[in-house]
Structure formats: structure tokens, C-alpha cells
One Martini backbone bead per residue (centre of mass of N, CA, C, O) as a GRO file, in nm:
protein
  290
    1MET     BB    1  -0.084   1.831  -2.105
    2PRO     BB    2  -0.261   2.080  -2.010
    3ALA     BB    3  -0.287   2.288  -1.774
    4GLY     BB    4  -0.601   2.231  -1.601
    5SER     BB    5  -0.652   1.957  -1.728
    6LEU     BB    6  -0.909   1.686  -1.735
    7LYS     BB    7  -0.909   1.338  -1.841
    8ILE     BB    8  -1.150   1.081  -1.775
    9ARG     BB    9  -1.121   0.736  -1.883
   10LEU     BB   10  -1.240   0.455  -1.921
   11TRP     BB   11  -1.202   0.158  -2.024
   12ARG     BB   12  -1.204  -0.028  -2.307
   13PRO     BB   13  -1.306  -0.275  -2.480
   14GLY     BB   14  -0.998  -0.442  -2.565
   15SER     BB   15  -0.798  -0.296  -2.420
   16ARG     BB   16  -0.497  -0.303  -2.268
   17ALA     BB   17  -0.586  -0.188  -1.995
   18GLY     BB   18  -0.820  -0.382  -1.947
   19ALA     BB   19  -0.637  -0.635  -1.933
   20SER     BB   20  -0.471  -0.527  -1.687
   21PHE     BB   21  -0.716  -0.495  -1.483
   22ALA     BB   22  -0.852  -0.778  -1.460
   23PRO     BB   23  -0.691  -0.924  -1.232
   24ALA     BB   24  -0.765  -0.725  -1.005
   25LEU     BB   25  -1.073  -0.765  -1.022
   26LEU     BB   26  -1.070  -1.074  -0.966
   27PHE     BB   27  -0.937  -1.047  -0.682
   28LEU     BB   28  -1.148  -0.837  -0.553
   29ALA     BB   29  -1.432  -0.962  -0.574
   30PRO     BB   30  -1.419  -1.186  -0.352
   31ALA     BB   31  -1.361  -0.990  -0.122
   32LEU     BB   32  -1.625  -0.831  -0.138
   33CYS     BB   33  -1.822  -1.068  -0.108
   34GLY     BB   34  -1.713  -1.173   0.163
   35SER     BB   35  -1.767  -0.913   0.326
   36LEU     BB   36  -2.077  -0.881   0.270
   37SER     BB   37  -2.132  -1.193   0.390
   38ALA     BB   38  -2.032  -1.147   0.655
   39GLN     BB   39  -2.020  -1.143   0.976
   40THR     BB   40  -2.108  -0.849   1.196
   41HIS     BB   41  -2.102  -1.028   1.455
   42GLY     BB   42  -1.895  -0.989   1.748
   43ALA     BB   43  -1.593  -0.989   1.844
   44THR     BB   44  -1.342  -0.791   1.904
   45ARG     BB   45  -1.054  -0.727   1.784
   46ASP     BB   46  -0.737  -0.729   1.816
   47PRO     BB   47  -0.547  -0.442   1.756
   48ILE     BB   48  -0.252  -0.633   1.730
   49SER     BB   49  -0.420  -0.827   1.540
   50ASP     BB   50  -0.519  -1.020   1.313
   51ARG     BB   51  -0.789  -1.212   1.189
   52ASN     BB   52  -0.589  -1.479   1.251
   53GLY     BB   53  -0.415  -1.409   1.531
   54HIS     BB   54  -0.171  -1.246   1.447
   55PRO     BB   55   0.078  -1.052   1.498
   56PHE     BB   56   0.038  -0.767   1.360
   57ARG     BB   57  -0.128  -0.531   1.198
   58THR     BB   58  -0.193  -0.434   0.897
   59PRO     BB   59  -0.161  -0.142   0.734
   60ALA     BB   60  -0.434  -0.054   0.548
   61GLY     BB   61  -0.342   0.257   0.441
   62SER     BB   62  -0.084   0.159   0.305
   63PRO     BB   63   0.100   0.191  -0.001
   64LEU     BB   64   0.331  -0.036   0.086
   65GLU     BB   65   0.119  -0.256   0.110
   66PRO     BB   66   0.010  -0.545   0.025
   67ALA     BB   67  -0.280  -0.541  -0.202
   68HIS     BB   68  -0.609  -0.512  -0.289
   69ARG     BB   69  -0.641  -0.254  -0.551
   70ILE     BB   70  -0.865   0.018  -0.645
   71ALA     BB   71  -0.788   0.339  -0.807
   72PHE     BB   72  -0.902   0.688  -0.846
   73TYR     BB   73  -0.707   0.968  -0.959
   74ARG     BB   74  -0.594   1.288  -0.899
   75SER     BB   75  -0.305   1.424  -1.056
   76VAL     BB   76  -0.026   1.636  -0.934
   77ARG     BB   77   0.258   1.710  -1.151
   78ASP     BB   78   0.426   1.968  -1.244
   79SER     BB   79   0.138   2.118  -1.308
   80VAL     BB   80   0.009   1.840  -1.391
   81ARG     BB   81  -0.304   1.702  -1.487
   82ASP     BB   82  -0.424   1.373  -1.399
   83GLY     BB   83  -0.559   1.061  -1.477
   84ILE     BB   84  -0.550   0.783  -1.251
   85ALA     BB   85  -0.466   0.433  -1.194
   86LEU     BB   86  -0.487   0.175  -0.951
   87ALA     BB   87  -0.344  -0.171  -0.967
   88ASP     BB   88  -0.347  -0.401  -0.705
   89ILE     BB   89  -0.156  -0.698  -0.601
   90GLY     BB   90  -0.190  -0.858  -0.271
   91ASP     BB   91  -0.031  -1.078  -0.020
   92ARG     BB   92  -0.036  -1.325   0.255
   93LEU     BB   93   0.166  -1.582   0.428
   94GLN     BB   94   0.092  -1.785   0.704
   95PHE     BB   95   0.320  -2.047   0.861
   96TRP     BB   96   0.378  -1.943   1.171
   97ILE     BB   97   0.325  -2.015   1.533
   98ARG     BB   98   0.404  -1.896   1.875
   99ARG     BB   99   0.290  -1.969   2.211
  100ASP     BB  100   0.271  -1.899   2.517
  101PRO     BB  101   0.086  -2.020   2.772
  102ASP     BB  102  -0.004  -1.716   2.875
  103GLY     BB  103  -0.015  -1.524   2.596
  104SER     BB  104   0.211  -1.274   2.605
  105VAL     BB  105   0.377  -1.445   2.384
  106GLU     BB  106   0.461  -1.400   2.030
  107TRP     BB  107   0.532  -1.589   1.722
  108ALA     BB  108   0.574  -1.505   1.362
  109GLY     BB  109   0.539  -1.611   1.021
  110ALA     BB  110   0.595  -1.455   0.688
  111ILE     BB  111   0.473  -1.372   0.357
  112HIS     BB  112   0.496  -1.109   0.104
  113GLY     BB  113   0.322  -0.966  -0.196
  114GLY     BB  114   0.341  -0.734  -0.491
  115ALA     BB  115   0.162  -0.534  -0.738
  116PHE     BB  116   0.216  -0.188  -0.858
  117SER     BB  117  -0.010  -0.004  -1.058
  118ARG     BB  118   0.003   0.253  -1.325
  119PHE     BB  119  -0.242   0.455  -1.500
  120ASP     BB  120  -0.344   0.635  -1.798
  121LEU     BB  121  -0.656   0.797  -1.836
  122ALA     BB  122  -0.577   1.041  -2.047
  123GLY     BB  123  -0.506   0.850  -2.252
  124PRO     BB  124  -0.591   0.668  -2.535
  125ASP     BB  125  -0.492   0.369  -2.377
  126GLN     BB  126  -0.444   0.354  -2.077
  127SER     BB  127  -0.152   0.320  -2.001
  128LEU     BB  128   0.124   0.206  -1.868
  129ILE     BB  129   0.351   0.358  -1.647
  130GLU     BB  130   0.385   0.176  -1.370
  131VAL     BB  131   0.575  -0.096  -1.207
  132HIS     BB  132   0.591  -0.260  -0.883
  133TYR     BB  133   0.778  -0.481  -0.662
  134ARG     BB  134   0.697  -0.669  -0.355
  135ILE     BB  135   0.901  -0.866  -0.128
  136GLY     BB  136   0.859  -1.046   0.195
  137ALA     BB  137   1.000  -1.125   0.512
  138LEU     BB  138   0.836  -1.215   0.824
  139LEU     BB  139   0.872  -1.104   1.169
  140ARG     BB  140   0.650  -1.162   1.437
  141ALA     BB  141   0.549  -0.990   1.750
  142ARG     BB  142   0.450  -1.033   2.105
  143LEU     BB  143   0.438  -0.804   2.404
  144GLY     BB  144   0.163  -0.779   2.521
  145ALA     BB  145   0.077  -0.446   2.409
  146LEU     BB  146   0.301  -0.524   2.192
  147ALA     BB  147   0.410  -0.500   1.853
  148ALA     BB  148   0.617  -0.659   1.588
  149ARG     BB  149   0.811  -0.594   1.272
  150ALA     BB  150   1.020  -0.778   1.051
  151GLU     BB  151   1.164  -0.683   0.723
  152ILE     BB  152   1.262  -0.848   0.430
  153TYR     BB  153   1.318  -0.676   0.117
  154HIS     BB  154   1.201  -0.641  -0.231
  155VAL     BB  155   1.255  -0.396  -0.500
  156SER     BB  156   1.101  -0.337  -0.826
  157SER     BB  157   1.103  -0.151  -1.149
  158HIS     BB  158   0.875  -0.035  -1.424
  159LEU     BB  159   0.813   0.087  -1.735
  160GLY     BB  160   0.607   0.149  -1.978
  161ASP     BB  161   0.630   0.124  -2.313
  162GLU     BB  162   0.434   0.353  -2.402
  163PHE     BB  163   0.549   0.567  -2.215
  164LEU     BB  164   0.832   0.573  -2.337
  165LEU     BB  165   0.746   0.645  -2.631
  166ASP     BB  166   0.573   0.909  -2.567
  167THR     BB  167   0.808   1.060  -2.365
  168GLY     BB  168   1.123   0.965  -2.346
  169THR     BB  169   1.182   0.823  -2.095
  170GLU     BB  170   1.414   0.738  -1.862
  171PRO     BB  171   1.494   0.470  -1.705
  172ILE     BB  172   1.485   0.369  -1.355
  173SER     BB  173   1.670   0.202  -1.130
  174THR     BB  174   1.520   0.048  -0.806
  175SER     BB  175   1.675  -0.179  -0.705
  176ARG     BB  176   1.614  -0.333  -0.375
  177GLU     BB  177   1.724  -0.385  -0.033
  178GLY     BB  178   1.570  -0.436   0.302
  179LEU     BB  179   1.508  -0.307   0.640
  180GLU     BB  180   1.216  -0.330   0.860
  181VAL     BB  181   1.094  -0.173   1.171
  182LEU     BB  182   0.790  -0.226   1.358
  183VAL     BB  183   0.579  -0.066   1.600
  184GLN     BB  184   0.281  -0.163   1.796
  185GLY     BB  185  -0.023   0.006   1.917
  186SER     BB  186  -0.315   0.064   2.165
  187PRO     BB  187  -0.419   0.342   2.342
  188LEU     BB  188  -0.707   0.319   2.202
  189SER     BB  189  -1.008   0.258   2.109
  190GLY     BB  190  -0.962   0.183   1.760
  191LEU     BB  191  -0.648   0.251   1.794
  192THR     BB  192  -0.357   0.243   1.576
  193ILE     BB  193  -0.002   0.244   1.613
  194TYR     BB  194   0.303   0.317   1.417
  195GLY     BB  195   0.671   0.253   1.397
  196GLY     BB  196   0.991   0.295   1.208
  197PRO     BB  197   1.280   0.180   1.070
  198GLY     BB  198   1.500   0.194   0.781
  199LEU     BB  199   1.735  -0.022   0.578
  200LEU     BB  200   1.959  -0.033   0.339
  201LEU     BB  201   2.149  -0.303   0.189
  202ARG     BB  202   2.068  -0.271  -0.128
  203SER     BB  203   2.149  -0.102  -0.446
  204SER     BB  204   2.165   0.011  -0.782
  205ARG     BB  205   2.227   0.265  -0.616
  206ASP     BB  206   2.350   0.551  -0.442
  207LEU     BB  207   2.175   0.540  -0.150
  208GLU     BB  208   2.030   0.630   0.110
  209ARG     BB  209   1.956   0.420   0.394
  210VAL     BB  210   1.754   0.593   0.563
  211SER     BB  211   1.430   0.543   0.724
  212PHE     BB  212   1.075   0.640   0.796
  213ARG     BB  213   0.774   0.506   0.962
  214ALA     BB  214   0.432   0.633   1.022
  215GLY     BB  215   0.108   0.560   1.196
  216ALA     BB  216  -0.265   0.543   1.168
  217ASP     BB  217  -0.555   0.352   1.289
  218TRP     BB  218  -0.920   0.384   1.258
  219GLU     BB  219  -1.215   0.244   1.428
  220SER     BB  220  -1.528   0.207   1.473
  221SER     BB  221  -1.799   0.115   1.570
  222ARG     BB  222  -2.062  -0.054   1.478
  223LEU     BB  223  -2.261   0.026   1.176
  224ALA     BB  224  -2.438  -0.203   1.115
  225HIS     BB  225  -2.236  -0.325   0.831
  226ALA     BB  226  -2.021  -0.108   0.945
  227ARG     BB  227  -1.724   0.100   0.947
  228LEU     BB  228  -1.546   0.353   1.038
  229TYR     BB  229  -1.251   0.511   0.886
  230ALA     BB  230  -0.894   0.595   0.948
  231SER     BB  231  -0.585   0.706   0.783
  232LEU     BB  232  -0.222   0.754   0.854
  233GLU     BB  233   0.086   0.832   0.665
  234LEU     BB  234   0.447   0.851   0.714
  235PHE     BB  235   0.730   0.915   0.487
  236GLY     BB  236   1.091   0.897   0.525
  237TRP     BB  237   1.402   1.003   0.345
  238ALA     BB  238   1.728   1.082   0.318
  239GLU     BB  239   1.741   1.104   0.000
  240LEU     BB  240   1.493   1.347   0.040
  241GLY     BB  241   1.541   1.519   0.305
  242TRP     BB  242   1.276   1.430   0.472
  243GLU     BB  243   1.043   1.446   0.292
  244PRO     BB  244   0.715   1.402   0.331
  245ALA     BB  245   0.498   1.126   0.286
  246LEU     BB  246   0.145   1.136   0.240
  247ALA     BB  247  -0.128   0.919   0.366
  248ALA     BB  248  -0.489   0.931   0.329
  249GLU     BB  249  -0.802   0.787   0.478
  250VAL     BB  250  -1.166   0.767   0.424
  251GLY     BB  251  -1.447   0.548   0.545
  252ALA     BB  252  -1.560   0.209   0.481
  253ALA     BB  253  -1.592  -0.091   0.662
  254LEU     BB  254  -1.710  -0.429   0.542
  255GLY     BB  255  -1.523  -0.615   0.742
  256ARG     BB  256  -1.297  -0.848   0.599
  257GLY     BB  257  -1.080  -0.600   0.485
  258THR     BB  258  -1.284  -0.406   0.343
  259LYS     BB  259  -1.249  -0.085   0.161
  260ILE     BB  260  -1.414   0.243   0.127
  261GLY     BB  261  -1.257   0.547  -0.005
  262PHE     BB  262  -1.087   0.847   0.052
  263GLY     BB  263  -0.791   0.978  -0.098
  264LEU     BB  264  -0.465   1.116   0.014
  265GLY     BB  265  -0.170   1.275  -0.142
  266PHE     BB  266   0.171   1.389  -0.052
  267GLY     BB  267   0.471   1.428  -0.206
  268PRO     BB  268   0.658   1.194  -0.265
  269SER     BB  269   0.645   0.947  -0.471
  270ARG     BB  270   0.537   0.598  -0.466
  271ALA     BB  271   0.655   0.577  -0.733
  272GLU     BB  272   0.955   0.451  -0.802
  273GLN     BB  273   1.031   0.621  -1.070
  274PHE     BB  274   0.916   0.907  -0.899
  275PHE     BB  275   1.052   0.975  -0.607
  276ARG     BB  276   1.157   1.284  -0.688
  277LYS     BB  277   0.855   1.351  -0.723
  278SER     BB  278   0.604   1.560  -0.664
  279GLU     BB  279   0.263   1.492  -0.537
  280ARG     BB  280  -0.098   1.490  -0.591
  281LEU     BB  281  -0.374   1.310  -0.437
  282LEU     BB  282  -0.726   1.237  -0.544
  283GLY     BB  283  -0.973   0.982  -0.436
  284LEU     BB  284  -1.077   0.649  -0.505
  285SER     BB  285  -1.094   0.350  -0.286
  286ILE     BB  286  -1.043  -0.014  -0.318
  287SER     BB  287  -0.988  -0.257  -0.052
  288HIS     BB  288  -0.781  -0.556   0.048
  289VAL     BB  289  -0.685  -0.682   0.377
  290ARG     BB  290  -0.537  -0.952   0.575
   0.00000   0.00000   0.00000
């Protein structure tokens, strides 16, 4: 595609991309309906607990966290401008919690997983570019005003067949397992901050092992049936010389975990197959995180 041009076309009925988007839309629709119909009055949630009362609130604006998400972005990579769509499906299952009698210490277990897909809206068939999968086992804890999460995770990725045929790109295996530990706190009303290190335990290639992630989520007090929100996350990896990948988003939270906002990203790509390429993203995102 010539630099400086951008063609964004929504999928056509019966196209392969439309069939690929359908599962994500089906998963996201109930979340949207549930949020819009949820009660919007009541007690404010604990800033370091999720809405089910388990310690450590999932960073809602993080592109690394499994979530139900549909996003349309303008992407700039290597001076080429493209229209892309993200269609993610992800959720978590909380299966155990233990609280001390005084309530100051909590322990909880969970698993989560998701598929993160990227589509080419500028191509004739809006074909799949890349999909990667993340599954993790979580141990979460709370001690007073601080929460923490340790995750053992697996990530693997694949390029779309049509993308390989059209571009001649050589697929890169990024299968890996790792450990990440995040600590979370709420220094101000409505503001949650988090951060911590990651360590690769095994990878299909010889990659540097250490990474670091930090971020912040903010929500306003309730305005009518919604809240304003903003999120910011930075991710750095020794493999990339600690060049930061930034993801930011602002918009409206519609109740029980659903958000609509404008997203911005730049730095190394969060698409696993292109993690050595820098890109800039700007567009609209609709997401639901439990």
C-alpha cells in the first residue's frame, strides 16, 4: 500500500473476515447489554478488588490482559499506514478465595485466557494478519491496602494464511512461558496503579528473560449512567533494549466492566509476530473486562 494512503472498509457479508469477527461480536454483545441494564447506583467498589470481591483488579486498559474487545485502529508501521481491526476474546475463572477473619489478608486463585486477533481492513478480504493466545494461572493476594498477582503464563502466535501468501512473510515462532508479578495500590480516590517484573522461563528462541510492566487506571465519580476513565500502561523488555511500548485509552465506562473509548499506542508492537517492529496506533475501542 502506498505510504500516506489509508483505506478502511468494514467486512462484507459472507467474507472470511466477517466470519472471523462473528465470535468476538457474539461474546461482546451480552457484555454490552448487561452493562447498559446494570444498576448504576450503589457502593463504590474497592479499588484493589475486582467486582466479584477478589483481590487485585484486572488492569482494564492493558492490551496484554485477556478481554472481550473490538477495536478499529489506524496503524503506522515502517512508514506504511493501514486500517486494522482487533477482535479479542478473553475471560477469567475465579475458583477459590480465602479471607482471614479480620479481613486484612486475602488469597485467591484464578485462571484466565484469550485469543488476540488482528485483521487487515485495507486488504480486499480483510484477512487475518496475526493471532496469538495467552493462558495463565493466577495467584492473587491482598495485604491491607496493597494487592499482588503472580501469573504463570503461556503465549503462542500464528500468522494468517492469506497474509503469508500475499506478503511472503516468514512466520516467527514466539511460543514461550513466563512468570510475572504485579503489585497494585490506590493512592488516591479513583486511581489505581500497578507494576512489577516479568521473567521468561522458556521460549522457542533464545530471548532475553527480563521484562517490566507498569500502569495506572483512573475512573471518575458516576456521571448519570457512566463514568469517565483513563488508563496508561508501559511495557519494557530487555530483548528490545528496554524501548517502552505505551498503551493509553480515554472514554466512558458503562457500568459492569464495559468501556468505550479512544486508544493510542506506540513503540514495539504488541502483536507477537511483529514485536521487533515499532508502530503507532490510534482508534476506537469497545471492551469488557470482568
